[in-house]
Coordinates of C-alpha atoms and ligand atoms in Angstrom, one line a residue:
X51 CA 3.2 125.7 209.3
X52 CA 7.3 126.1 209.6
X53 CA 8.8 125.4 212.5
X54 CA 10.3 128.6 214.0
X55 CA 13.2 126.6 215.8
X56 CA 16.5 127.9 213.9
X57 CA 19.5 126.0 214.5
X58 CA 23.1 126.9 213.6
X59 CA 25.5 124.0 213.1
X60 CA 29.2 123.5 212.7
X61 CA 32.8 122.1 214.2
X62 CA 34.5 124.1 216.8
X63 CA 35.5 127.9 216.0
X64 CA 33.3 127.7 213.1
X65 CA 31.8 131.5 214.2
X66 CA 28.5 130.0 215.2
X67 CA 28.2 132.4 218.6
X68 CA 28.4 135.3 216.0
X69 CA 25.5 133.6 214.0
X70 CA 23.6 133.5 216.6
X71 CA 23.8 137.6 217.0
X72 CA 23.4 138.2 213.2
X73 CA 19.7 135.9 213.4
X74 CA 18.5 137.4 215.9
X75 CA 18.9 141.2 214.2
X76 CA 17.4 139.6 211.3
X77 CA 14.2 138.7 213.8
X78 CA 14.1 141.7 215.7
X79 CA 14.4 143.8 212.5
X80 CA 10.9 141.7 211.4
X81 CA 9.5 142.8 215.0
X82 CA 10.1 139.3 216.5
X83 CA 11.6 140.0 219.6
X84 CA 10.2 136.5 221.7
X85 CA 13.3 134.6 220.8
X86 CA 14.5 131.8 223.5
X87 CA 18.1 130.8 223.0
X88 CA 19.2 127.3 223.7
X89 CA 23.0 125.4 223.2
X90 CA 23.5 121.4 223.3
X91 CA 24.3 120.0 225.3
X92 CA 22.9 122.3 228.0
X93 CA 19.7 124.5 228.3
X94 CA 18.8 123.1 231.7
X95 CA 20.1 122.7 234.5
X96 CA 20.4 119.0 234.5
X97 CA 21.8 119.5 230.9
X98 CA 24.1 122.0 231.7
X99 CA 25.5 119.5 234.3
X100 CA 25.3 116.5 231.6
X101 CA 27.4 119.3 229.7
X102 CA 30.3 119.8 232.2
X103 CA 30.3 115.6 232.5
X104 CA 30.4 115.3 228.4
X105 CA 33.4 118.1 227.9
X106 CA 35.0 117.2 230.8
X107 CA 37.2 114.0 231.6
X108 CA 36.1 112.0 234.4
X109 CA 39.3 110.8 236.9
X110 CA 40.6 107.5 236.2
X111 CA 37.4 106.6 234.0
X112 CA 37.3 106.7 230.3
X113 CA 34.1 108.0 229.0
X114 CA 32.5 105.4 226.2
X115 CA 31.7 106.6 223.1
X116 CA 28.2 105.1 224.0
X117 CA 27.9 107.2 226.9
X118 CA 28.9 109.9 225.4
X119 CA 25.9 109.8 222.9
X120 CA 23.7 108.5 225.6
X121 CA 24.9 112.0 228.1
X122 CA 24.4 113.8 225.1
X123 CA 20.3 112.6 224.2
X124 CA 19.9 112.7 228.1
X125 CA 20.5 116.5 228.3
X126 CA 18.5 116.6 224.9
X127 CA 15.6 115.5 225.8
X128 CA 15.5 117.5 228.8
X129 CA 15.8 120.4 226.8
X130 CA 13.4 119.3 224.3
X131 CA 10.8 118.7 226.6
X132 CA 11.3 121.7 229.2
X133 CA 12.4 124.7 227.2
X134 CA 12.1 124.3 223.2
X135 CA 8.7 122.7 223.0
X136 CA 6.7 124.9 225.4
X137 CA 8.3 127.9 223.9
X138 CA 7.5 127.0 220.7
X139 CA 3.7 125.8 221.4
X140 CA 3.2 129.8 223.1
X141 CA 4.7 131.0 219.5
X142 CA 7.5 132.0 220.6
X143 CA 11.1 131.7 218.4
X144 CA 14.0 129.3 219.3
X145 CA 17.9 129.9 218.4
X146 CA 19.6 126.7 219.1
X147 CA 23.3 126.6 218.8
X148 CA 23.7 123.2 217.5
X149 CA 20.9 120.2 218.2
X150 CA 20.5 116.8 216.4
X151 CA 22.8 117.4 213.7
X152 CA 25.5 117.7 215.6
X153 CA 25.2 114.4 216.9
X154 CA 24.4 112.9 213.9
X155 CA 28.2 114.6 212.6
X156 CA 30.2 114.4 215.8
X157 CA 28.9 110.7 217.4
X158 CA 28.0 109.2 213.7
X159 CA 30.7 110.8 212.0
X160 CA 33.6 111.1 214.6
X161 CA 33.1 108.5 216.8
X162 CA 31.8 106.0 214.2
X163 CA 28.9 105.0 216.4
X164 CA 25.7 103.0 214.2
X165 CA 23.6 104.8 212.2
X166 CA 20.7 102.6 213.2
X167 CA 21.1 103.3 216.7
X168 CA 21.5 107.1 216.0
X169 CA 18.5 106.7 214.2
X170 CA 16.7 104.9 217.2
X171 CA 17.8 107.8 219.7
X172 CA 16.8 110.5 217.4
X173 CA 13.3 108.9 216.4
X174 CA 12.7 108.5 220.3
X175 CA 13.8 111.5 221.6
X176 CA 13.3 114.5 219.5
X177 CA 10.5 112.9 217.2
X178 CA 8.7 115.0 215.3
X179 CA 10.4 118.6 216.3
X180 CA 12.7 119.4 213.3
X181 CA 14.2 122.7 212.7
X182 CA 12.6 125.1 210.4
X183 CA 16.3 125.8 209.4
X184 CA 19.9 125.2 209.9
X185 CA 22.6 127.1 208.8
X186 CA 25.1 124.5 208.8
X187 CA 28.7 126.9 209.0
X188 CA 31.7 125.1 206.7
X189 CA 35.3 125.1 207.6
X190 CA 38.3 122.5 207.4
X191 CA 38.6 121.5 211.3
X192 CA 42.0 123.1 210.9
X193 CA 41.0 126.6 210.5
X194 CA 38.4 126.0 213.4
X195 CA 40.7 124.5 216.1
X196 CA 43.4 126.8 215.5
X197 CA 40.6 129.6 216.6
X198 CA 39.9 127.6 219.5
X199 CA 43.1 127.0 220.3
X200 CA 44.1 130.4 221.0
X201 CA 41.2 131.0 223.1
X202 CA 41.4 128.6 225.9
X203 CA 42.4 125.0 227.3
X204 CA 40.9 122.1 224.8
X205 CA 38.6 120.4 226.4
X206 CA 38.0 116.7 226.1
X207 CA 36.1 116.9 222.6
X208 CA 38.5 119.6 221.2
X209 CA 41.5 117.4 222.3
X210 CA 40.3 115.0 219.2
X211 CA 42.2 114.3 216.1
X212 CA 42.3 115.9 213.2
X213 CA 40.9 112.9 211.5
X214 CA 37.6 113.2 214.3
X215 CA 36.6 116.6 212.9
X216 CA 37.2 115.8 209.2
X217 CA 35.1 112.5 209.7
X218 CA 32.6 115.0 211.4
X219 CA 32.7 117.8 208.4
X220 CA 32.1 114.9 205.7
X221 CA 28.8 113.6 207.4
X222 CA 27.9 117.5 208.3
X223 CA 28.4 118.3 204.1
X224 CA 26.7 114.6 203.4
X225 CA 23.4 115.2 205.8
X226 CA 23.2 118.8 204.3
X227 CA 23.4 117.8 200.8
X228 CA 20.4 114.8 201.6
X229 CA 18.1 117.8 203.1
X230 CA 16.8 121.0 201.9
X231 CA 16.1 122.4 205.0
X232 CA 20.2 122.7 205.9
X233 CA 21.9 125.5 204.1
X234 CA 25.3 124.8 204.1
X235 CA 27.3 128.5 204.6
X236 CA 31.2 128.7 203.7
X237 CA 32.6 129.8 206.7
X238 CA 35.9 130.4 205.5
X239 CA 35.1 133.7 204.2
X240 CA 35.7 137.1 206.4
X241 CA 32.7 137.9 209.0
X242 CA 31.0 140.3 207.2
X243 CA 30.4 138.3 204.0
X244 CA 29.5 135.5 206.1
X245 CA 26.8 137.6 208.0
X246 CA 25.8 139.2 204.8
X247 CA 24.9 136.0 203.6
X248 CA 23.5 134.7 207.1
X249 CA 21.2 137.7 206.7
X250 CA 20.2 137.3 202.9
X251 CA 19.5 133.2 203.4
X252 CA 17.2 133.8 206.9
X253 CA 15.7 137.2 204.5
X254 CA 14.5 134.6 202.1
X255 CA 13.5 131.7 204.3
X256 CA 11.3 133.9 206.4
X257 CA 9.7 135.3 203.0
X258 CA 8.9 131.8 202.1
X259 CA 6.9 131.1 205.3
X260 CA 5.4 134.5 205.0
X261 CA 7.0 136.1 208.3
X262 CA 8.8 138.3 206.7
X263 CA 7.1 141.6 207.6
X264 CA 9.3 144.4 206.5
X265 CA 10.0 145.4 202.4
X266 CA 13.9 147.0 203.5
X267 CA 17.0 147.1 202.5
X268 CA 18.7 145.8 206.3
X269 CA 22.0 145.0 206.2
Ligands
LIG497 N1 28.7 117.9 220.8 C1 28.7 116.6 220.3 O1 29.7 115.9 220.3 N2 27.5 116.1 220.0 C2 26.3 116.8 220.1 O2 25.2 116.2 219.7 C3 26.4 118.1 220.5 C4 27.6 118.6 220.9 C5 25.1 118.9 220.6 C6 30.0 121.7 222.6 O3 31.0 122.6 222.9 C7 30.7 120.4 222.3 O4 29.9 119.3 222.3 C8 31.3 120.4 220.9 C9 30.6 119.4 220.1 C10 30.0 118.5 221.1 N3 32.7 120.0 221.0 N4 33.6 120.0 220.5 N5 34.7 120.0 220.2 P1 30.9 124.1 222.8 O5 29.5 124.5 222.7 O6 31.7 124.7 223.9 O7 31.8 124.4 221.5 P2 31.3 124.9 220.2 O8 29.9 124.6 220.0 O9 32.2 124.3 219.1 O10 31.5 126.4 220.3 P3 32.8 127.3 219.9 O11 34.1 126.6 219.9 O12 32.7 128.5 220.8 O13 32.5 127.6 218.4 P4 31.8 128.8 217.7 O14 30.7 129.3 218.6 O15 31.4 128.4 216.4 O16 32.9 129.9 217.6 P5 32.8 131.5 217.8 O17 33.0 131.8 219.3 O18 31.6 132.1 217.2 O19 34.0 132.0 217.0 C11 35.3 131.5 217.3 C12 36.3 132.7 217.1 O20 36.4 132.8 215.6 C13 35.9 134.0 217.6 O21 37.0 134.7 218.1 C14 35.3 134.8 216.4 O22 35.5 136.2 216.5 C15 36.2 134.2 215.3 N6 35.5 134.1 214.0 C16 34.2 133.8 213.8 N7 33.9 133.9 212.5 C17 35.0 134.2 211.8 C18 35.3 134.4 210.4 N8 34.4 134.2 209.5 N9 36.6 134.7 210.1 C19 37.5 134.8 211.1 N10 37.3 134.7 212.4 C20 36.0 134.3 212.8

């Protein structure tokens, strides 16, 4: 059986908040309407204070790039255990905006962190749960950051270089070309066309795991 975790992925500004919103019409249009949302780091509230710790500097104390990823599988495996397992074990859907992936991008990518000890962390701590999905959302970091530029202070992530997030896009397009199961989406296309296609990829998908229950023409 297919997970029903759905995970939307991308760099900063990418439009993955608006994702979110476009899947879960596509579920509630299917009469799915059990859908638990989650976002990494955060979920719980010892994640969502490991969040605050990982976007935020700490005074006079540089944050590793070790601790970093370390914060970053604490809070995951918090959420992992408390809130995406038991709601998927009662059948109920998840949303997550961003999970492993983004790890895999943003700590093996941008920070240039080992891939065998990514692969340790990620092999320990979220095991054998694995997205049905991921819509990974595609856009040159400029593009991104110049949307999240204009909507608020950087925080300590978005401060990065230009060189971070491009490292971070190449392993996002590498991992997505290596696995079926992540449908890269061009994000630099207007809204609507990417939500059309949002809608005609998660259309599909559910057809193939045989939850989709309505023959309509939706969006
Ligand atoms: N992080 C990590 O390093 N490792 C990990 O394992 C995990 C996370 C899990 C989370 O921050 C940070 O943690 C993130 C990665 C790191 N850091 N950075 N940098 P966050 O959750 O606060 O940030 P985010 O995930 O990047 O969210 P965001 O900046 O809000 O991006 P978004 O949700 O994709 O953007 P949006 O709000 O949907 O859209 C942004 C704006 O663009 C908005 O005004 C939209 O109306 C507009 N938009 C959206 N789509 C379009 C299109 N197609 N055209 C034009 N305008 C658009």
């Amino acid at each position: 059986m297919k997970s029903k975790f759905i995970v939307i992925e991308g760099l900063e500004g990418v439009g993955k908040t608006t994702a979110c919103n476009t899947i879960v019409d596509v579920l509630n249009y299917q009469g799915i309407e059990d859908i638990v949302f989650t976002r990494e780091p955060g979920g719980t509230p010892l994640a969502e204070k490991l969040r605050e710790l990982i976007k935020n500097s700490v005074e006079n104390e540089e944050i590793t790039n070790k601790a970093e990823l370390l914060m970053i599988y604490a809070a995951r495996i918090q959420l992992v255990t408390h809130v995406i397992k038991p709601a998927l074990a009662r059948g109920a859907w998840v949303i997550g905006d961003r999970h492993d992936l983004s790890s895999q991008a943003y700590q093996g990518g941008g920070r240039c962190i080992d891939a065998s000890l990514l692969r340790c962390l990620r092999n320990t701590i979220v095991d054998d749960l694995k997205p049905g999905i991921t819509l990974y959302l595609d856009l040159p970091p400029a593009i991104g950051l110049k949307r999240a530029y204009n909507r608020n202070s950087l925080d300590r992530i978005e401060q990065e270089s230009l060189d971070f997030f491009e490292r971070a896009r190449e392993r996002y397009l590498t991992l997505a070309a290596q696995d079926d199961s992540i449908i890269t989406i061009d994000a630099s296309q207007n809204i609507t066309k990417v939500n059309t296609q949002i809608k005609f990829i998660l259309k599909s998908w559910l057809n193939q795991i045989g939850e989709n229950k309505c023959i309509g023409t939706h969006g």
